[in-house]
Short mmCIF file of C-alpha atoms in Angstrom, two decimals:
data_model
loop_
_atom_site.label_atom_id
_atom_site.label_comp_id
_atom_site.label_asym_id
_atom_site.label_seq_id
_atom_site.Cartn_x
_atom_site.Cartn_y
_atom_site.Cartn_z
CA UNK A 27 0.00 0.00 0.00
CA UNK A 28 1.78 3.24 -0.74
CA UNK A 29 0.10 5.58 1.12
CA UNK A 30 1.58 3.45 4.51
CA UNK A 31 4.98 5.63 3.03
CA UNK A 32 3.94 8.94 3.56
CA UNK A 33 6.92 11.56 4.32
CA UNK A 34 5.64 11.60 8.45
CA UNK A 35 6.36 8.10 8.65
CA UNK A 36 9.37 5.22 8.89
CA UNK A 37 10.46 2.22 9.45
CA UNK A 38 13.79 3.98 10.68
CA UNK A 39 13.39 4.05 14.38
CA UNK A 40 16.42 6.30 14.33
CA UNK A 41 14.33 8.68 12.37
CA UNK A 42 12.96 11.70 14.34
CA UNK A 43 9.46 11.65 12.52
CA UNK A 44 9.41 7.61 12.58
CA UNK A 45 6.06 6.78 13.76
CA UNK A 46 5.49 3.22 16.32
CA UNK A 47 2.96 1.77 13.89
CA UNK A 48 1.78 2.01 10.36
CA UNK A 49 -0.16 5.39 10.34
CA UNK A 50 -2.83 4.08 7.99
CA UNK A 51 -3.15 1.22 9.79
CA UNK A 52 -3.13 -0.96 6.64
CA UNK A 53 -3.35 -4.57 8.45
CA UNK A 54 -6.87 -3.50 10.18
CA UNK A 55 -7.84 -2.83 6.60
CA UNK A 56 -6.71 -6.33 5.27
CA UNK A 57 -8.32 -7.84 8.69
CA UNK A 58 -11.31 -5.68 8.53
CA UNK A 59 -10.85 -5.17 12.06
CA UNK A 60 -12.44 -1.64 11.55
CA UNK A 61 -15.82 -2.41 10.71
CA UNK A 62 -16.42 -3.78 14.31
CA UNK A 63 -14.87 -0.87 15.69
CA UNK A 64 -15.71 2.10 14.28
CA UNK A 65 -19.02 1.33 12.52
CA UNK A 66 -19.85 4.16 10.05
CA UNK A 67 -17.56 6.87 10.89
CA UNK A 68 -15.73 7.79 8.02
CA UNK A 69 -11.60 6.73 8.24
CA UNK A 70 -10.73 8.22 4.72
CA UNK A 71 -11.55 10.84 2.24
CA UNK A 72 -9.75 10.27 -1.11
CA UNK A 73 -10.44 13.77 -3.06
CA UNK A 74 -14.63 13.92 -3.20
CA UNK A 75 -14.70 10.16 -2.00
CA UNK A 76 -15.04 9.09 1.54
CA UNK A 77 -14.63 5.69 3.15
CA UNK A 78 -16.28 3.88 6.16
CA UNK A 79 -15.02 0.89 7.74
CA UNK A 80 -17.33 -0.87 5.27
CA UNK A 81 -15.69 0.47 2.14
CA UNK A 82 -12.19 -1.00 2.80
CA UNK A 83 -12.19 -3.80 0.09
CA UNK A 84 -13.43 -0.86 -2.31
CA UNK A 85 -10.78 1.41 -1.23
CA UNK A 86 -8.25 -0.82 -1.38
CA UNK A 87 -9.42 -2.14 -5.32
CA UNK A 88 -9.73 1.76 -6.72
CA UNK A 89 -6.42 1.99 -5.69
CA UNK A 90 -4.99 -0.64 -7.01
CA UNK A 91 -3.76 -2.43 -4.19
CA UNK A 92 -5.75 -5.86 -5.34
CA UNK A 93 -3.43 -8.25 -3.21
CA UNK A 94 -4.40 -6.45 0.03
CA UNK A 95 -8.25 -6.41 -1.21
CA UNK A 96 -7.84 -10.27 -1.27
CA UNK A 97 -6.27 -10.88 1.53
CA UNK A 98 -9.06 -8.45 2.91
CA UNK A 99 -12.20 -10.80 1.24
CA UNK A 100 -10.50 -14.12 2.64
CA UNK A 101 -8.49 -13.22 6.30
CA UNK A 102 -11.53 -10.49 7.25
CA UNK A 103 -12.47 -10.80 11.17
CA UNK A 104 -16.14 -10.64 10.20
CA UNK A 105 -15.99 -14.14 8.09
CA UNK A 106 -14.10 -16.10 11.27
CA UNK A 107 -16.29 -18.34 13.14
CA UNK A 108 -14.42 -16.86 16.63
CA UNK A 109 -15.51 -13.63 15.53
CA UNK A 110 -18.60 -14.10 14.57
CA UNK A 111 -19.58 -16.50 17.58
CA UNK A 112 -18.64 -13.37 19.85
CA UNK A 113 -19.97 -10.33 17.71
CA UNK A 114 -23.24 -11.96 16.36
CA UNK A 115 -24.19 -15.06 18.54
CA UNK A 116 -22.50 -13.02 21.58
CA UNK A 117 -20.96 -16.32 22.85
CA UNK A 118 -17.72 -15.05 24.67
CA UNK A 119 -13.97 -16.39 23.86
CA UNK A 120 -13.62 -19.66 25.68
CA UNK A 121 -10.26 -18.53 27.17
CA UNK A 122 -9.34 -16.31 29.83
CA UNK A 123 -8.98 -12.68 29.07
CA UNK A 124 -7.79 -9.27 29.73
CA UNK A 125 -8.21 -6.19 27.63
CA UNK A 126 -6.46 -2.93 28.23
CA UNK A 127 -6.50 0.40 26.74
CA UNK A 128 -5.45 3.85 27.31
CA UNK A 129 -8.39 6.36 27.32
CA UNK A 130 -9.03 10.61 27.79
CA UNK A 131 -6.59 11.07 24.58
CA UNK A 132 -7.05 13.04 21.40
CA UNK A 133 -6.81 10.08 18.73
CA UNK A 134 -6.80 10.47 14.47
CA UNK A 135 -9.63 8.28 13.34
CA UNK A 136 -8.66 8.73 9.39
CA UNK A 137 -6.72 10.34 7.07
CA UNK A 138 -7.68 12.59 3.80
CA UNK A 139 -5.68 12.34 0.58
CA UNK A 140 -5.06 14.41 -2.31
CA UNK A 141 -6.61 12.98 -5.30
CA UNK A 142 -4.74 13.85 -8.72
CA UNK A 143 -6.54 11.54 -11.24
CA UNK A 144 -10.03 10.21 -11.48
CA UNK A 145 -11.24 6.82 -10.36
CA UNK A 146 -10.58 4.53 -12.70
CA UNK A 147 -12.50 1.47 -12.77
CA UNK A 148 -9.88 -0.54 -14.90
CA UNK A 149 -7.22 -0.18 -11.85
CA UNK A 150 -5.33 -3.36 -12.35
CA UNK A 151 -2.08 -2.12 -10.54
CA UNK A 152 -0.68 0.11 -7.60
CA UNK A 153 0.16 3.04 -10.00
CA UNK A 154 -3.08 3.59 -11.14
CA UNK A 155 -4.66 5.99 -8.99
CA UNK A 156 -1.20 8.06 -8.60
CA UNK A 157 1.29 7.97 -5.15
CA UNK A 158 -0.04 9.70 -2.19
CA UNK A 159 3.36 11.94 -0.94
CA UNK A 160 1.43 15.13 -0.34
CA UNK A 161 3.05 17.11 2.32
CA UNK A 162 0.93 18.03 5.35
CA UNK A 163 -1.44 15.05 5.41
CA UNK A 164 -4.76 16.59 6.72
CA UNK A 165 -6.13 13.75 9.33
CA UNK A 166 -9.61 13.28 10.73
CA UNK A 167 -9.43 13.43 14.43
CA UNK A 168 -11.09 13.21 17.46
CA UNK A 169 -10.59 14.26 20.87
CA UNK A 170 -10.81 12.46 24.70
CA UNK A 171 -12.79 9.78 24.97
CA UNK A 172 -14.58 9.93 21.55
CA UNK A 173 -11.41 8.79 19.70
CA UNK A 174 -10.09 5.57 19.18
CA UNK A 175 -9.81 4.43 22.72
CA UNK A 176 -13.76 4.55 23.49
CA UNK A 177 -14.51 2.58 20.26
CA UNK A 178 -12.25 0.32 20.91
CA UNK A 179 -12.54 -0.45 24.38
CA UNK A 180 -15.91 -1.41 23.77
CA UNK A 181 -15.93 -3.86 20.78
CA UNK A 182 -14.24 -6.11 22.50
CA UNK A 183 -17.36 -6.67 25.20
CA UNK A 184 -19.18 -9.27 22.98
CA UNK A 185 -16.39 -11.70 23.36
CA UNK A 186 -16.15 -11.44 27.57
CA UNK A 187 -17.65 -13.24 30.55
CA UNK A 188 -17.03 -10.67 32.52
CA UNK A 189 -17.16 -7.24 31.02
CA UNK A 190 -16.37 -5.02 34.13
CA UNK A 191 -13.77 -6.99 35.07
CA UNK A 192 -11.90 -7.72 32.31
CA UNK A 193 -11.66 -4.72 30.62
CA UNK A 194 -9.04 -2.24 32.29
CA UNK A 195 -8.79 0.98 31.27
CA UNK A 196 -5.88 3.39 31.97
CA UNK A 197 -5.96 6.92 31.71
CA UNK A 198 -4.24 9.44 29.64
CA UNK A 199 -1.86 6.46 28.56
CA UNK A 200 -1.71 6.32 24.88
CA UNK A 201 -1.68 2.45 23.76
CA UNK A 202 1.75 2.28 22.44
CA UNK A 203 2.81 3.48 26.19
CA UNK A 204 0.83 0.86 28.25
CA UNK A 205 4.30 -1.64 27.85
CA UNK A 206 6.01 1.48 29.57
CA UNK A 207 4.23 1.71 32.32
CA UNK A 208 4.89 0.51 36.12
CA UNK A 209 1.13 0.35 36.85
CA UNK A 210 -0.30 -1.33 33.50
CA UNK A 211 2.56 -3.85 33.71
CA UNK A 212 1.91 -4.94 37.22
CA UNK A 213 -1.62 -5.43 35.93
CA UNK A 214 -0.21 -7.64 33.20
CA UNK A 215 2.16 -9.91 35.88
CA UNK A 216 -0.49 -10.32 38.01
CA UNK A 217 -3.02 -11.36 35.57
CA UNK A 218 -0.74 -13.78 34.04
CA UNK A 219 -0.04 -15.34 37.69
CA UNK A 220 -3.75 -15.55 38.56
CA UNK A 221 -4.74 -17.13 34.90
CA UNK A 222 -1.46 -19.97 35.28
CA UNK A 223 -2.33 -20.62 38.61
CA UNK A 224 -6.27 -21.40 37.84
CA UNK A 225 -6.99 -17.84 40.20
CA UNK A 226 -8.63 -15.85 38.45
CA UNK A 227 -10.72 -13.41 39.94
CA UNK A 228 -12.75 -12.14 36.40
CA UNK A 229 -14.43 -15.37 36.16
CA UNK A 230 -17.93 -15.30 36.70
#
């Protein structure tokens, strides 16, 4: 995909503008891990085009990026039986589980690209729609708990026994900072100890 190569990002972790992750978050459109997350907001606007969660496999054909769009129709979360069991027969995962997130931070939910060419239904190749390398990539963003955090904290409910319990949220820590931190790693240790030692004080 090459707008995961835009100038404000790197897989140089020496580089001063190097971002943790993928910025466009490219895998979650191949997994279609968006659609149970952030329903019909719109992630991207591509000139006078915009794209929901929904619209990935479209996206990802008009611009030519047709092995991601497979990968997309055959690995997406929403045809796995796991995921389906949890998010439409609300059965929940059969092992035990902890989810934690960072919350109370401004988040981008999407990005908005330059377009220099029309669609062009005939896209057979990467090249076709033109290379996104606009300077100043305008995002879509959010702020506190209406970003990324709040969605996600809450689509993973459907697959938990115990919703209260096993979700843990942490405040004003962003989720690439959670591994950082004294507090959310004790969490982790003694999570681990209760689960191994057939503890565990989240089951119902």
């Amino acid at each position: 995909m090459r707008w995961a190569f835009q100038k404000q990002w790197s897989w140089d972790s020496n580089n001063h503008v190097a971002s943790p992750s993928d910025m466009t978050w490219v895998g979650e459109l191949a997994l279609g891990l968006q659609s149970s997350v952030y329903g019909e907001k719109i992630l991207y606007r591509w000139g006078q085009s915009s794209y929901r969660a929904r619209d990935s496999s479209a996206l990802l054909r008009e611009a030519g990026a047709l092995v991601i769009a497979k990968a997309a129709d055959r690995y997406a979360l929403d045809k796995q039986t796991w995921f389906l069991q949890g998010a439409r027969d609300h059965e929940p995962l059969a092992v035990p589980t902890r989810v934690v997130f960072g919350t109370g931070l401004p988040t981008t939910a999407g990005f908005v690209f330059d377009r220099e060419h029309a669609p062009n239904p005939n896209c057979t190749n990467p090249q076709c729609g033109g290379f996104y390398s606009q300077n100043g990539l305008e995002l879509i963003t959010t702020s506190g708990d209406q970003g990324d955090s709040h969605w996600m904290n809450r689509a993973p409910r459907v697959w938990l026994r115990n919703r209260e319990c096993e979700i843990k949220e942490f405040a004003k820590i962003s989720h690439m900072k959670i591994f950082d931190n004294r507090k959310v790693m004790n969490f982790f240790t003694q999570t681990v100890q209760e689960i191994t030692t057939g503890n565990d004080t989240c089951s119902p």
